[in-house]
Amino acid sequence: MGDNIFLKIIRKEIPADIVYEDEEILAFYDIHPIAPVHILVVPKKPIESIATMDDEDAAVVGRMFLVARDIARDLNISEKGYKLLIRVGKDGGQEVPHLHLHLLGGARLSENIHPI
Ligand code: 5GP
């Protein structure tokens, strides 16, 4: 698997506005936010996507959702609600080939999913 921008952020080679970090997960603000709150939760392990993850990655992928839950609570958007999004591959619109969970909130979000 090749290098990518998120692996560089994980290795602290390029800066990011980090909101959470532990031994296996990093969360940081998206550089081009599409909602008032837009945070990316990523595994430190180089998992390319949901399509290519191993069964043994299920625990860390599950923990990504717990981290998103806790960040949403910390930012006080939990009660009003938010959206969690994972893009997969080309048709899913995934641009960075490192698994990431988008935490989107802070406003009522529209649905905008249709074939291009
Ligand atoms: P995707 O389209 O792959 O689901 O989402 C990739 C996301 O990564 C986009 O929302 C994009 O704005 C964000 N992104 C791309 N490069 C960087 C970067 O260098 N730093 C940060 N913080 N976010 C990035």
PDB file of C-alpha atoms and ligand atoms in Angstrom:
ATOM      1  CA  MET A   1       0.000   0.000   0.000  1.00  0.00           C
ATOM      2  CA  GLY A   2       1.333   3.415  -0.966  1.00  0.00           C
ATOM      3  CA  ASP A   3       1.764   6.488   1.151  1.00  0.00           C
ATOM      4  CA  ASN A   4      -0.988   9.092   1.429  1.00  0.00           C
ATOM      5  CA  ILE A   5      -1.843  12.368   3.125  1.00  0.00           C
ATOM      6  CA  PHE A   6      -3.529  10.775   6.150  1.00  0.00           C
ATOM      7  CA  LEU A   7      -0.547   8.502   6.860  1.00  0.00           C
ATOM      8  CA  LYS A   8       1.613  11.654   6.806  1.00  0.00           C
ATOM      9  CA  ILE A   9      -0.780  13.317   9.283  1.00  0.00           C
ATOM     10  CA  ILE A  10      -0.668  10.188  11.490  1.00  0.00           C
ATOM     11  CA  ARG A  11       3.161  10.298  11.420  1.00  0.00           C
ATOM     12  CA  LYS A  12       2.974  14.064  12.244  1.00  0.00           C
ATOM     13  CA  GLU A  13       4.900  14.867   9.083  1.00  0.00           C
ATOM     14  CA  ILE A  14       2.239  17.374   8.097  1.00  0.00           C
ATOM     15  CA  PRO A  15       0.103  19.344  10.548  1.00  0.00           C
ATOM     16  CA  ALA A  16      -3.543  18.784  11.348  1.00  0.00           C
ATOM     17  CA  ASP A  17      -5.908  20.184  13.950  1.00  0.00           C
ATOM     18  CA  ILE A  18      -6.090  17.063  16.098  1.00  0.00           C
ATOM     19  CA  VAL A  19      -9.075  16.593  18.392  1.00  0.00           C
ATOM     20  CA  TYR A  20      -8.406  13.075  19.667  1.00  0.00           C
ATOM     21  CA  GLU A  21      -5.563  10.585  19.666  1.00  0.00           C
ATOM     22  CA  ASP A  22      -4.849   7.194  21.181  1.00  0.00           C
ATOM     23  CA  GLU A  23      -2.601   4.293  20.240  1.00  0.00           C
ATOM     24  CA  GLU A  24      -4.775   3.168  17.346  1.00  0.00           C
ATOM     25  CA  ILE A  25      -6.987   6.103  16.324  1.00  0.00           C
ATOM     26  CA  LEU A  26      -6.511   9.758  15.342  1.00  0.00           C
ATOM     27  CA  ALA A  27      -9.238  12.380  14.806  1.00  0.00           C
ATOM     28  CA  PHE A  28      -8.679  15.789  13.238  1.00  0.00           C
ATOM     29  CA  TYR A  29     -10.631  18.597  11.578  1.00  0.00           C
ATOM     30  CA  ASP A  30     -11.244  18.296   7.846  1.00  0.00           C
ATOM     31  CA  ILE A  31      -9.281  20.917   5.916  1.00  0.00           C
ATOM     32  CA  HIS A  32     -12.281  21.693   3.663  1.00  0.00           C
ATOM     33  CA  PRO A  33     -15.287  21.439   5.994  1.00  0.00           C
ATOM     34  CA  ILE A  34     -18.703  20.877   4.453  1.00  0.00           C
ATOM     35  CA  ALA A  35     -20.530  21.361   7.775  1.00  0.00           C
ATOM     36  CA  PRO A  36     -19.979  23.560  10.855  1.00  0.00           C
ATOM     37  CA  VAL A  37     -18.461  20.486  12.526  1.00  0.00           C
ATOM     38  CA  HIS A  38     -16.468  18.279  10.154  1.00  0.00           C
ATOM     39  CA  ILE A  39     -13.996  15.898  11.739  1.00  0.00           C
ATOM     40  CA  LEU A  40     -12.257  12.860  10.290  1.00  0.00           C
ATOM     41  CA  VAL A  41     -11.681   9.767  12.444  1.00  0.00           C
ATOM     42  CA  VAL A  42      -8.998   7.453  11.092  1.00  0.00           C
ATOM     43  CA  PRO A  43      -7.266   4.250  12.177  1.00  0.00           C
ATOM     44  CA  LYS A  44      -3.503   4.572  12.530  1.00  0.00           C
ATOM     45  CA  LYS A  45      -3.168   1.171  10.882  1.00  0.00           C
ATOM     46  CA  PRO A  46      -2.995   1.575   7.095  1.00  0.00           C
ATOM     47  CA  ILE A  47      -6.447   0.229   6.196  1.00  0.00           C
ATOM     48  CA  GLU A  48      -7.325   1.447   2.704  1.00  0.00           C
ATOM     49  CA  SER A  49     -11.112   1.184   2.824  1.00  0.00           C
ATOM     50  CA  ILE A  50     -14.099  -0.748   4.119  1.00  0.00           C
ATOM     51  CA  ALA A  51     -13.911  -2.784   0.905  1.00  0.00           C
ATOM     52  CA  THR A  52     -10.402  -4.031   1.668  1.00  0.00           C
ATOM     53  CA  MET A  53     -10.432  -4.184   5.480  1.00  0.00           C
ATOM     54  CA  ASP A  54      -9.665  -7.527   7.110  1.00  0.00           C
ATOM     55  CA  ASP A  55     -12.114  -9.208   9.477  1.00  0.00           C
ATOM     56  CA  GLU A  56      -9.546  -8.634  12.232  1.00  0.00           C
ATOM     57  CA  ASP A  57      -9.920  -4.861  11.708  1.00  0.00           C
ATOM     58  CA  ALA A  58     -13.520  -4.958  12.953  1.00  0.00           C
ATOM     59  CA  ALA A  59     -12.547  -3.945  16.493  1.00  0.00           C
ATOM     60  CA  VAL A  60     -10.649  -0.815  15.493  1.00  0.00           C
ATOM     61  CA  VAL A  61     -13.334   0.152  12.975  1.00  0.00           C
ATOM     62  CA  GLY A  62     -15.906  -0.256  15.730  1.00  0.00           C
ATOM     63  CA  ARG A  63     -13.825   1.940  18.015  1.00  0.00           C
ATOM     64  CA  MET A  64     -13.787   4.671  15.335  1.00  0.00           C
ATOM     65  CA  PHE A  65     -17.534   4.990  15.899  1.00  0.00           C
ATOM     66  CA  LEU A  66     -17.092   5.184  19.677  1.00  0.00           C
ATOM     67  CA  VAL A  67     -14.496   7.947  19.203  1.00  0.00           C
ATOM     68  CA  ALA A  68     -16.914   9.832  16.923  1.00  0.00           C
ATOM     69  CA  ARG A  69     -19.656   9.399  19.536  1.00  0.00           C
ATOM     70  CA  ASP A  70     -17.441  10.830  22.274  1.00  0.00           C
ATOM     71  CA  ILE A  71     -16.242  13.776  20.163  1.00  0.00           C
ATOM     72  CA  ALA A  72     -19.854  14.599  19.282  1.00  0.00           C
ATOM     73  CA  ARG A  73     -20.694  14.581  23.003  1.00  0.00           C
ATOM     74  CA  ASP A  74     -17.693  16.813  23.787  1.00  0.00           C
ATOM     75  CA  LEU A  75     -18.737  19.290  21.084  1.00  0.00           C
ATOM     76  CA  ASN A  76     -22.334  19.302  22.316  1.00  0.00           C
ATOM     77  CA  ILE A  77     -23.853  18.160  19.030  1.00  0.00           C
ATOM     78  CA  SER A  78     -24.912  14.765  20.316  1.00  0.00           C
ATOM     79  CA  GLU A  79     -28.430  15.700  21.315  1.00  0.00           C
ATOM     80  CA  LYS A  80     -29.282  17.541  18.096  1.00  0.00           C
ATOM     81  CA  GLY A  81     -27.688  14.819  16.009  1.00  0.00           C
ATOM     82  CA  TYR A  82     -25.063  14.440  13.344  1.00  0.00           C
ATOM     83  CA  LYS A  83     -24.115  12.372  10.360  1.00  0.00           C
ATOM     84  CA  LEU A  84     -21.422   9.687  10.101  1.00  0.00           C
ATOM     85  CA  LEU A  85     -20.180   8.997   6.599  1.00  0.00           C
ATOM     86  CA  ILE A  86     -17.691   6.552   5.122  1.00  0.00           C
ATOM     87  CA  ARG A  87     -17.009   6.754   1.407  1.00  0.00           C
ATOM     88  CA  VAL A  88     -15.809   3.586  -0.304  1.00  0.00           C
ATOM     89  CA  GLY A  89     -13.873   3.597  -3.570  1.00  0.00           C
ATOM     90  CA  LYS A  90     -14.475   5.514  -6.768  1.00  0.00           C
ATOM     91  CA  ASP A  91     -18.278   5.372  -6.969  1.00  0.00           C
ATOM     92  CA  GLY A  92     -18.481   6.206  -3.276  1.00  0.00           C
ATOM     93  CA  GLY A  93     -16.378   9.326  -3.851  1.00  0.00           C
ATOM     94  CA  GLN A  94     -13.449   8.249  -1.671  1.00  0.00           C
ATOM     95  CA  GLU A  95     -10.481  10.488  -2.447  1.00  0.00           C
ATOM     96  CA  VAL A  96      -7.934   9.507   0.172  1.00  0.00           C
ATOM     97  CA  PRO A  97      -7.035   5.790   0.126  1.00  0.00           C
ATOM     98  CA  HIS A  98      -6.956   5.505   3.913  1.00  0.00           C
ATOM     99  CA  LEU A  99     -10.164   4.589   5.757  1.00  0.00           C
ATOM    100  CA  HIS A 100     -11.835   7.608   7.369  1.00  0.00           C
ATOM    101  CA  LEU A 101     -15.107   8.261   9.135  1.00  0.00           C
ATOM    102  CA  HIS A 102     -16.570  11.736   8.574  1.00  0.00           C
ATOM    103  CA  LEU A 103     -18.303  13.254  11.613  1.00  0.00           C
ATOM    104  CA  LEU A 104     -20.605  15.956  10.246  1.00  0.00           C
ATOM    105  CA  GLY A 105     -22.838  18.178  12.325  1.00  0.00           C
ATOM    106  CA  GLY A 106     -23.550  21.537  13.857  1.00  0.00           C
ATOM    107  CA  ALA A 107     -26.444  22.206  11.472  1.00  0.00           C
ATOM    108  CA  ARG A 108     -29.341  20.384   9.865  1.00  0.00           C
ATOM    109  CA  LEU A 109     -27.720  18.588   6.939  1.00  0.00           C
ATOM    110  CA  SER A 110     -29.322  17.980   3.567  1.00  0.00           C
ATOM    111  CA  GLU A 111     -29.397  14.663   1.729  1.00  0.00           C
ATOM    112  CA  ASN A 112     -27.507  14.994  -1.518  1.00  0.00           C
ATOM    113  CA  ILE A 113     -26.813  11.516  -2.781  1.00  0.00           C
ATOM    114  CA  HIS A 114     -27.639  10.851  -6.403  1.00  0.00           C
ATOM    115  CA  PRO A 115     -25.772   9.493  -9.427  1.00  0.00           C
ATOM    116  CA  ILE A 116     -23.464  12.079 -10.985  1.00  0.00           C
TER     117      ILE A 116
HETATM  118  P1  5GP B   1     -13.188  11.430   1.043  1.00  0.00           P
HETATM  119  O1  5GP B   1     -13.698  12.190  -0.133  1.00  0.00           O
HETATM  120  O2  5GP B   1     -12.009  10.566   0.687  1.00  0.00           O
HETATM  121  O3  5GP B   1     -14.256  10.703   1.793  1.00  0.00           O
HETATM  122  O4  5GP B   1     -12.694  12.519   2.077  1.00  0.00           O
HETATM  123  C1  5GP B   1     -11.410  13.032   2.128  1.00  0.00           C
HETATM  124  C2  5GP B   1     -11.473  14.237   3.022  1.00  0.00           C
HETATM  125  O5  5GP B   1     -10.154  14.571   3.413  1.00  0.00           O
HETATM  126  C3  5GP B   1     -12.052  15.487   2.342  1.00  0.00           C
HETATM  127  O6  5GP B   1     -13.176  15.922   3.063  1.00  0.00           O
HETATM  128  C4  5GP B   1     -10.901  16.480   2.362  1.00  0.00           C
HETATM  129  O7  5GP B   1     -11.332  17.804   2.593  1.00  0.00           O
HETATM  130  C5  5GP B   1     -10.028  15.952   3.491  1.00  0.00           C
HETATM  131  N1  5GP B   1      -8.612  16.250   3.355  1.00  0.00           N
HETATM  132  C6  5GP B   1      -7.862  16.052   2.235  1.00  0.00           C
HETATM  133  N2  5GP B   1      -6.588  16.413   2.459  1.00  0.00           N
HETATM  134  C7  5GP B   1      -6.533  16.838   3.753  1.00  0.00           C
HETATM  135  C8  5GP B   1      -5.465  17.332   4.565  1.00  0.00           C
HETATM  136  O8  5GP B   1      -4.321  17.465   4.159  1.00  0.00           O
HETATM  137  N3  5GP B   1      -5.781  17.664   5.853  1.00  0.00           N
HETATM  138  C9  5GP B   1      -7.059  17.533   6.356  1.00  0.00           C
HETATM  139  N4  5GP B   1      -7.237  17.894   7.622  1.00  0.00           N
HETATM  140  N5  5GP B   1      -8.074  17.063   5.605  1.00  0.00           N
HETATM  141  C10 5GP B   1      -7.825  16.728   4.331  1.00  0.00           C
END
